[in-house]
Coordinates of N, CA and C in Angstrom, one line a residue:
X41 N -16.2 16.2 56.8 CA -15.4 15.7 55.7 C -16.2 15.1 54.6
X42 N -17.2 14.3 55.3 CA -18.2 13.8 53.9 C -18.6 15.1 53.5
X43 N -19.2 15.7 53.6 CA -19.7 17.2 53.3 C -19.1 17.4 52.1
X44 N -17.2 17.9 52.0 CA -16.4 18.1 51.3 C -16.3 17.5 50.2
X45 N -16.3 16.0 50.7 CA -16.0 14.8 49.5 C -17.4 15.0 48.8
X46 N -18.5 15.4 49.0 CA -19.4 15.1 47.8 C -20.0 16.3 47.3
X47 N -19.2 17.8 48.1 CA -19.5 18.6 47.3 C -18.8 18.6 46.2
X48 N -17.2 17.8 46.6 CA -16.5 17.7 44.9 C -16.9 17.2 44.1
X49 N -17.3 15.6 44.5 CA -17.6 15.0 43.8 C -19.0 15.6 42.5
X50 N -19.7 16.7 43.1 CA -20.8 17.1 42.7 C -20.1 17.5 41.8
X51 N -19.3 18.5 42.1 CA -18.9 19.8 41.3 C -18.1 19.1 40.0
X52 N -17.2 17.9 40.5 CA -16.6 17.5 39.7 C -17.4 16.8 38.2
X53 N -18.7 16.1 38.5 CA -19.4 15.7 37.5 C -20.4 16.3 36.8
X54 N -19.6 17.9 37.4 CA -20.6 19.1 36.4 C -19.6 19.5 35.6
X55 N -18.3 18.9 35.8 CA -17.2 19.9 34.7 C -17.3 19.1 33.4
X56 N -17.4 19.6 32.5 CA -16.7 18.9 31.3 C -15.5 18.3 30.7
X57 N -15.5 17.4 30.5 CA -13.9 16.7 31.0 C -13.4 16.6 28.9
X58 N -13.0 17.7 28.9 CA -12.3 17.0 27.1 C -11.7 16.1 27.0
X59 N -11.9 15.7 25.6 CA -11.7 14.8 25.3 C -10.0 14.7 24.6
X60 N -8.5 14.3 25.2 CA -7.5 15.1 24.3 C -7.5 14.0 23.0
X61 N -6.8 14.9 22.3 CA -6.7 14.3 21.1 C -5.8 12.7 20.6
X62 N -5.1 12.9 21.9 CA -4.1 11.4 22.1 C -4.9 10.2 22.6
X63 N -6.3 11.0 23.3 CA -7.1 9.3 23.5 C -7.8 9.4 22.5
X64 N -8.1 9.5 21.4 CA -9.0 9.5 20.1 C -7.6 8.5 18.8
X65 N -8.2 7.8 18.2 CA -7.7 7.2 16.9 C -7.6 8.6 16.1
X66 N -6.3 8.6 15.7 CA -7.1 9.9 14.3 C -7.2 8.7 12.9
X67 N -8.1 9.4 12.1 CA -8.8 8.9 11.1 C -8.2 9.2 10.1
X68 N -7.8 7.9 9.7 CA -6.5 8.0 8.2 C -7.0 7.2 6.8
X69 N -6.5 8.0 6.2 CA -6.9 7.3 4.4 C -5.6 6.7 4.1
X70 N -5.9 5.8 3.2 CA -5.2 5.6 1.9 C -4.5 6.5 1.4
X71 N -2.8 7.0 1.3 CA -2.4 8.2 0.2 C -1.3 7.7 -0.8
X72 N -0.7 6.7 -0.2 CA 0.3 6.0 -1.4 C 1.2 5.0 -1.0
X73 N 1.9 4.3 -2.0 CA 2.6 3.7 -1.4 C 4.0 4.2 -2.1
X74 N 5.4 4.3 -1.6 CA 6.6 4.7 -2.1 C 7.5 3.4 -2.0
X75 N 8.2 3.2 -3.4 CA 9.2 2.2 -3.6 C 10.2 2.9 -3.8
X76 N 11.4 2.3 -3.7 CA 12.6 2.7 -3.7 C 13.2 2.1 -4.5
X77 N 13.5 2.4 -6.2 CA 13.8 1.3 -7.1 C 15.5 2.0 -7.5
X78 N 15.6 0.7 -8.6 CA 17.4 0.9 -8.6 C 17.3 1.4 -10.5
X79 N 16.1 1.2 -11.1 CA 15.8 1.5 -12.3 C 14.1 2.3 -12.5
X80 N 14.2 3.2 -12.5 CA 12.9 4.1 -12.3 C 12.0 3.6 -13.9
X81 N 12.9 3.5 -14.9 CA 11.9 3.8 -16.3 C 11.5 1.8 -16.0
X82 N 11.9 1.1 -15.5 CA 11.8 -0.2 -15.8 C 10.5 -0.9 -15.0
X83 N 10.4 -0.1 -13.4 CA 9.2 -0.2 -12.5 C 8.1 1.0 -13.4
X84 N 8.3 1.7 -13.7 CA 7.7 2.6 -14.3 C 6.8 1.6 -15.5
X85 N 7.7 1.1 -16.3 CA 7.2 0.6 -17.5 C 5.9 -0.3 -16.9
X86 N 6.4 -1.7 -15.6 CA 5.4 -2.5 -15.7 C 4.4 -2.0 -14.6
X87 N 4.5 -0.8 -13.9 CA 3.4 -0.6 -13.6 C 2.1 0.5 -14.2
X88 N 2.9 0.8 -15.7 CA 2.1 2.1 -16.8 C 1.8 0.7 -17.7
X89 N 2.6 0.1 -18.2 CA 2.1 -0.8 -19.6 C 1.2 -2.1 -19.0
X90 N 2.0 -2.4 -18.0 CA 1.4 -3.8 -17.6 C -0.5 -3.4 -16.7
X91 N -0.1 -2.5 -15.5 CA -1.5 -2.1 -14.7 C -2.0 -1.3 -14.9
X92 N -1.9 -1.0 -15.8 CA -2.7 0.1 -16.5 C -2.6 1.8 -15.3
X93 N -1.5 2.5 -14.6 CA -1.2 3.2 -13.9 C -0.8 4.5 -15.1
X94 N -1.3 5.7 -14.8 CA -0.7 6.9 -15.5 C 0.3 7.9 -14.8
X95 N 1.1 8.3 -15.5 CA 2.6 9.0 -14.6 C 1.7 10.1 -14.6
X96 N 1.8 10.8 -13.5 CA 0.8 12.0 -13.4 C 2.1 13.3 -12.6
X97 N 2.9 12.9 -12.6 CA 3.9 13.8 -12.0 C 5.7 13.4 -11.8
X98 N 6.8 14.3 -12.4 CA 8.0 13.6 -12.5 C 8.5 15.1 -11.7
X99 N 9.3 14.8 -10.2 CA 9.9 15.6 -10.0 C 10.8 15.4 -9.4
X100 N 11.9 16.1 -8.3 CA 12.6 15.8 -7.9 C 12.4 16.3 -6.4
X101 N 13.0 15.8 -5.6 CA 13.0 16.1 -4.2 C 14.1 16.5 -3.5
X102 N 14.4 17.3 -2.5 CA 15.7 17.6 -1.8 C 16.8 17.5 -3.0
X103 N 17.9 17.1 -2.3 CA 19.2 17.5 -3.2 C 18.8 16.3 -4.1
X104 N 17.9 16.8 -5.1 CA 18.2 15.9 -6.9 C 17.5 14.4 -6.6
X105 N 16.8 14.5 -5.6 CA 16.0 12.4 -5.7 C 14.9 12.6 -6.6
X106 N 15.3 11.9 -7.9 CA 13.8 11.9 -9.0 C 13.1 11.0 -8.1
X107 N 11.5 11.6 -8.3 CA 10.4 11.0 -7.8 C 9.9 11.3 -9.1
X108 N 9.1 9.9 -9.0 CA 7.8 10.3 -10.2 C 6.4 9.2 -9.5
X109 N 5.3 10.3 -9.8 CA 3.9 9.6 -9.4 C 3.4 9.3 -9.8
X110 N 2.7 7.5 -9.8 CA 2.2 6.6 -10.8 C 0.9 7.1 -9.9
X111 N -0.6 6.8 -10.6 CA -1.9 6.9 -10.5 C -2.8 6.0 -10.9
X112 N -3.9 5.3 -11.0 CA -4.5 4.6 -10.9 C -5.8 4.8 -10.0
X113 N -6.9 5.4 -10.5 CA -8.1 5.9 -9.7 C -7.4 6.4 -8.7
X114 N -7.9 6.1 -7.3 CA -7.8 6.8 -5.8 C -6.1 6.1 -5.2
X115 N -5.4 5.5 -6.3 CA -4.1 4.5 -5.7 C -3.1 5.3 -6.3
X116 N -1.8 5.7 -5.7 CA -0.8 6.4 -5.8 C 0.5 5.7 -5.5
X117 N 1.5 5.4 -5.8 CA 2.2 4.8 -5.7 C 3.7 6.0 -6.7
X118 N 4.6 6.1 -5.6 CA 5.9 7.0 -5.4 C 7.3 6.3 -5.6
X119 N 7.6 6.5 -7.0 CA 8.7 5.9 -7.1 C 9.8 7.1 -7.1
X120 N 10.9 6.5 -6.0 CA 12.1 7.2 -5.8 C 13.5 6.5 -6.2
X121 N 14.1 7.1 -6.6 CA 15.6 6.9 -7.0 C 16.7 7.2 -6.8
X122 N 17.2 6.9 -5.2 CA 18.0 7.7 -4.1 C 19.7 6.8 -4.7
X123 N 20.4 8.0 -5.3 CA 21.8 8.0 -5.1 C 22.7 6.6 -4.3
X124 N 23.2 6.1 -4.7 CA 23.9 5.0 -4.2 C 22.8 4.1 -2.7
X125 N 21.7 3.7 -3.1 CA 20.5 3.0 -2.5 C 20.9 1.2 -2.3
X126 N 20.6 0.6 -1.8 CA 21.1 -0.3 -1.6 C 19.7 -1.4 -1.8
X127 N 20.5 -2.3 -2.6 CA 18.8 -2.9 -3.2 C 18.5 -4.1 -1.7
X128 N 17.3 -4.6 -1.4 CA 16.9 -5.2 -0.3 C 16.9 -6.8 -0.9
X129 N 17.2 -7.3 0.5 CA 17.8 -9.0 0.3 C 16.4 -9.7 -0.5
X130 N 16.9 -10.1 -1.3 CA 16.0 -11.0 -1.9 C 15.2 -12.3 -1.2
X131 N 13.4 -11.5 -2.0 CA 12.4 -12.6 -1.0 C 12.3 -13.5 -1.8
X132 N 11.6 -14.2 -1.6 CA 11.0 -15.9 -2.0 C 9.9 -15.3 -2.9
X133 N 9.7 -16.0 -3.7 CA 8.5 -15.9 -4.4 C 7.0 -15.8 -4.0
X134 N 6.1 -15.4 -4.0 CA 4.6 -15.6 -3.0 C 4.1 -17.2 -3.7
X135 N 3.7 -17.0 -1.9 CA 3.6 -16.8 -0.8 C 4.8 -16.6 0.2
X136 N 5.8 -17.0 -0.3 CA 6.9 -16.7 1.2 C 7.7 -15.4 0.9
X137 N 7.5 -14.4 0.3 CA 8.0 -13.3 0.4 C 7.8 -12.6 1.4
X138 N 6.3 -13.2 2.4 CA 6.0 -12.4 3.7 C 6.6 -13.0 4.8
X139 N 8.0 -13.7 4.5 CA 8.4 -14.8 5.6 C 9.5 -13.6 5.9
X140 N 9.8 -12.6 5.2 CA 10.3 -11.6 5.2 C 10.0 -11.0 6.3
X141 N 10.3 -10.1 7.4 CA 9.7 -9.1 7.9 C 9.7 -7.2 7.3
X142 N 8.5 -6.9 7.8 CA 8.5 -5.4 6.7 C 7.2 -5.6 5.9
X143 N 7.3 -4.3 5.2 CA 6.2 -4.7 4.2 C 6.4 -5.4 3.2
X144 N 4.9 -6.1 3.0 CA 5.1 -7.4 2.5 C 4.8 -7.4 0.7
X145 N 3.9 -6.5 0.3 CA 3.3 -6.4 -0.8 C 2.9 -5.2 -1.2
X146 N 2.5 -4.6 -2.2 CA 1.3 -4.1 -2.1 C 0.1 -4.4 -2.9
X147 N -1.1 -4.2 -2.5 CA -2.6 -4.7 -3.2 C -3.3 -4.4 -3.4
X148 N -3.6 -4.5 -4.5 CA -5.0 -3.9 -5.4 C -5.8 -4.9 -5.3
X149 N -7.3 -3.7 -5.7 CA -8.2 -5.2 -5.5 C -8.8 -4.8 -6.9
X150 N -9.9 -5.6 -7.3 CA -10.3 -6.1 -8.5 C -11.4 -6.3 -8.2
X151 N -12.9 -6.3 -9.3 CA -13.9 -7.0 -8.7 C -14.1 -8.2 -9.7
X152 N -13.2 -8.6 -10.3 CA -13.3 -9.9 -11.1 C -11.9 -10.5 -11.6
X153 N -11.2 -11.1 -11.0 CA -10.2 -11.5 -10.6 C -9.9 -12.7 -11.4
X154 N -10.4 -12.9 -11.8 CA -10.2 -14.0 -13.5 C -9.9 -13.2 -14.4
X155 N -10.6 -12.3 -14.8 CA -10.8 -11.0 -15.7 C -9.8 -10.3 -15.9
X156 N -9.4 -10.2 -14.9 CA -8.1 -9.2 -14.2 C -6.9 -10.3 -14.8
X157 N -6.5 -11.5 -13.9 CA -5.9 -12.8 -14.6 C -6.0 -12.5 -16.2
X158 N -6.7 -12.9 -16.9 CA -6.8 -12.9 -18.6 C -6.0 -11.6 -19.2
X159 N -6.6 -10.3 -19.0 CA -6.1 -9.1 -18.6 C -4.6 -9.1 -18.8
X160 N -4.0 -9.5 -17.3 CA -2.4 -9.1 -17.8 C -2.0 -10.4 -18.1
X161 N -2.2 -11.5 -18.7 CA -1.6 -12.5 -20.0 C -1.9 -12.0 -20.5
X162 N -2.7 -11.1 -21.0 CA -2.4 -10.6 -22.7 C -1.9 -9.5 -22.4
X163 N -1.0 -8.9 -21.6 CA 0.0 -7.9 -21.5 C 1.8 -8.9 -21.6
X164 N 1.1 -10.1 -20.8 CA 2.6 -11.4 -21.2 C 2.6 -10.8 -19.6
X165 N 2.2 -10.8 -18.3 CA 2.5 -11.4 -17.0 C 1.5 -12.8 -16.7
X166 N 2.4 -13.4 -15.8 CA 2.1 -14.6 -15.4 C 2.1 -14.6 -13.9
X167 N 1.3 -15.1 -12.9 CA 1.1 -14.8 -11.5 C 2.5 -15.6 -11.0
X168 N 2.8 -15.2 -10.3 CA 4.5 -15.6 -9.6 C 3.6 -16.9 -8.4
X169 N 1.9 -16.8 -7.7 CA 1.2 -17.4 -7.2 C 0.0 -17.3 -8.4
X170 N -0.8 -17.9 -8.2 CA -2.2 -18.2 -9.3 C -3.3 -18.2 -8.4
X171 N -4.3 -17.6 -9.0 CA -5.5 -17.3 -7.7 C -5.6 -18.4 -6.6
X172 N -5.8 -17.9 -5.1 CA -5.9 -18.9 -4.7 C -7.1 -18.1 -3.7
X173 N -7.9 -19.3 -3.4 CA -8.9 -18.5 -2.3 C -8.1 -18.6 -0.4
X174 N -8.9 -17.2 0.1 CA -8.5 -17.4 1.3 C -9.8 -17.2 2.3
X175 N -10.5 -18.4 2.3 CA -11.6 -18.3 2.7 C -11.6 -17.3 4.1
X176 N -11.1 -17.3 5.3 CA -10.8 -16.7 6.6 C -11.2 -15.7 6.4
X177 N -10.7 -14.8 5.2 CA -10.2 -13.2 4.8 C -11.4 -13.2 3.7
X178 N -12.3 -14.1 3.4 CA -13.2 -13.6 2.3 C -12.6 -13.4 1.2
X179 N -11.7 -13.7 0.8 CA -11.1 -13.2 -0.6 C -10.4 -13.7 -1.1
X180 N -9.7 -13.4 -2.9 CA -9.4 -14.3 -3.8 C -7.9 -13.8 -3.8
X181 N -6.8 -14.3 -4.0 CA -6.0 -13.7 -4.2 C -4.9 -14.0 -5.5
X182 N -4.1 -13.0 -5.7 CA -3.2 -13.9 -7.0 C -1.6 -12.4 -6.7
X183 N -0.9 -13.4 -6.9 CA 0.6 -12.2 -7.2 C 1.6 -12.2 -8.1
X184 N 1.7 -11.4 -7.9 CA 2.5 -10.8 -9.3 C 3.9 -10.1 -8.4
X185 N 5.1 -10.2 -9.5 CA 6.2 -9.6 -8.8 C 6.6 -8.4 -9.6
X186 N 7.1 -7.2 -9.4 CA 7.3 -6.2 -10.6 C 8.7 -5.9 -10.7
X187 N 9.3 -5.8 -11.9 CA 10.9 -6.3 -12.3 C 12.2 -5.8 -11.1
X188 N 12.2 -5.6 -9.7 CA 12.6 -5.6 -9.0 C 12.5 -6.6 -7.9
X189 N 11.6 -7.7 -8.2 CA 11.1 -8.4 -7.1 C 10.0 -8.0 -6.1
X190 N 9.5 -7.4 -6.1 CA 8.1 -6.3 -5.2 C 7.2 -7.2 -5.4
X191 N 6.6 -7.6 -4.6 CA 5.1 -8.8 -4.6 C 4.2 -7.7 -4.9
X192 N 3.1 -7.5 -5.7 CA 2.0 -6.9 -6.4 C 0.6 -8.0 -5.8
X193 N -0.1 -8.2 -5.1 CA -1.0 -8.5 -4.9 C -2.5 -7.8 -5.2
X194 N -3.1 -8.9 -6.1 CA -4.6 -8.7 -6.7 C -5.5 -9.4 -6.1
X195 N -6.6 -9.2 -5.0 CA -7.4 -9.3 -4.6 C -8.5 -8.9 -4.9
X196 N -9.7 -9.8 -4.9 CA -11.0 -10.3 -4.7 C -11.9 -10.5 -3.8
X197 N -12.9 -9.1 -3.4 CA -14.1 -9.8 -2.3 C -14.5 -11.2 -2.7
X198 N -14.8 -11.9 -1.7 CA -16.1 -13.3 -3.0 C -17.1 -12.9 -1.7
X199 N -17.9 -13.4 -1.8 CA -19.2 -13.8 -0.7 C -19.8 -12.4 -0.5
X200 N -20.5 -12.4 0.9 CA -21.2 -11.0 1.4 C -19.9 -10.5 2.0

């Protein structure tokens, strides 16, 4: 019986054992983020006039949902405008819009976050929060809400 057991065992740590694909993370990027607004030209406006974002595509999806896609370097953001849509309960201003459960924001980062601050006051926004550091996380942060209520977070590396 030993005999048996270690000729398997031999044999067995000669096989190659793949690797399936369900024990591996698969490897994901950044591709967009999609809002669901109740006024398309009005989210549109403050994220083309205000963040400097370019409409880079207006279409429609399945039966008649205008989609149009905002751009900004490698950041994409999907605005849809679904037929009788139901607008979502209103958050707190930031910081407690994340007291919400769900997604909480979305964020851009900046590499000069004062700059960026100065920037959109002279577009006329004002941070709904005003930079604040979060030393833990390394970084500087400030928010902005876009005329639907959506927390817009601008972030800052600081340090190494």
């Amino acid at each position: 019986m030993k005999v048996i057991f270690a000729s398997m065992a031999m044999a067995a740590s000669t096989i190659a054992i793949p690797v399936h694909a369900a024990d591996k993370a698969p490897e994901l990027g950044h591709w967009m983020v999609a809002i669901s607004v109740a006024d398309m030209d009005a989210e549109t406006a403050f994220y083309v006039d205000k963040l400097g974002f370019k409409v880079e595509l207006d279409t429609t999806f399945g039966p008649g949902i205008p989609v149009r896609w905002l751009v900004s370097g490698n950041e994409r953001i999907e605005l849809l405008k679904i037929k009788d849509s139901q607008p979502a309960p209103a958050k707190p201003a930031p910081p407690g819009h994340a007291a919400v459960q769900g997604f909480s924001q979305i964020t851009f980062s900046t590499t000069d976050i004062e700059a960026t601050k100065a920037a959109l006051a002279a577009k006329g926004l004002t941070p709904a929060l005003d930079i604040t550091e979060v030393a833990p996380l390394g970084v500087k942060v400030m928010y902005y809400t876009d005329p639907e209520g959506n927390a817009v977070e601008i972030a800052q590396k600081v340090g190494g």
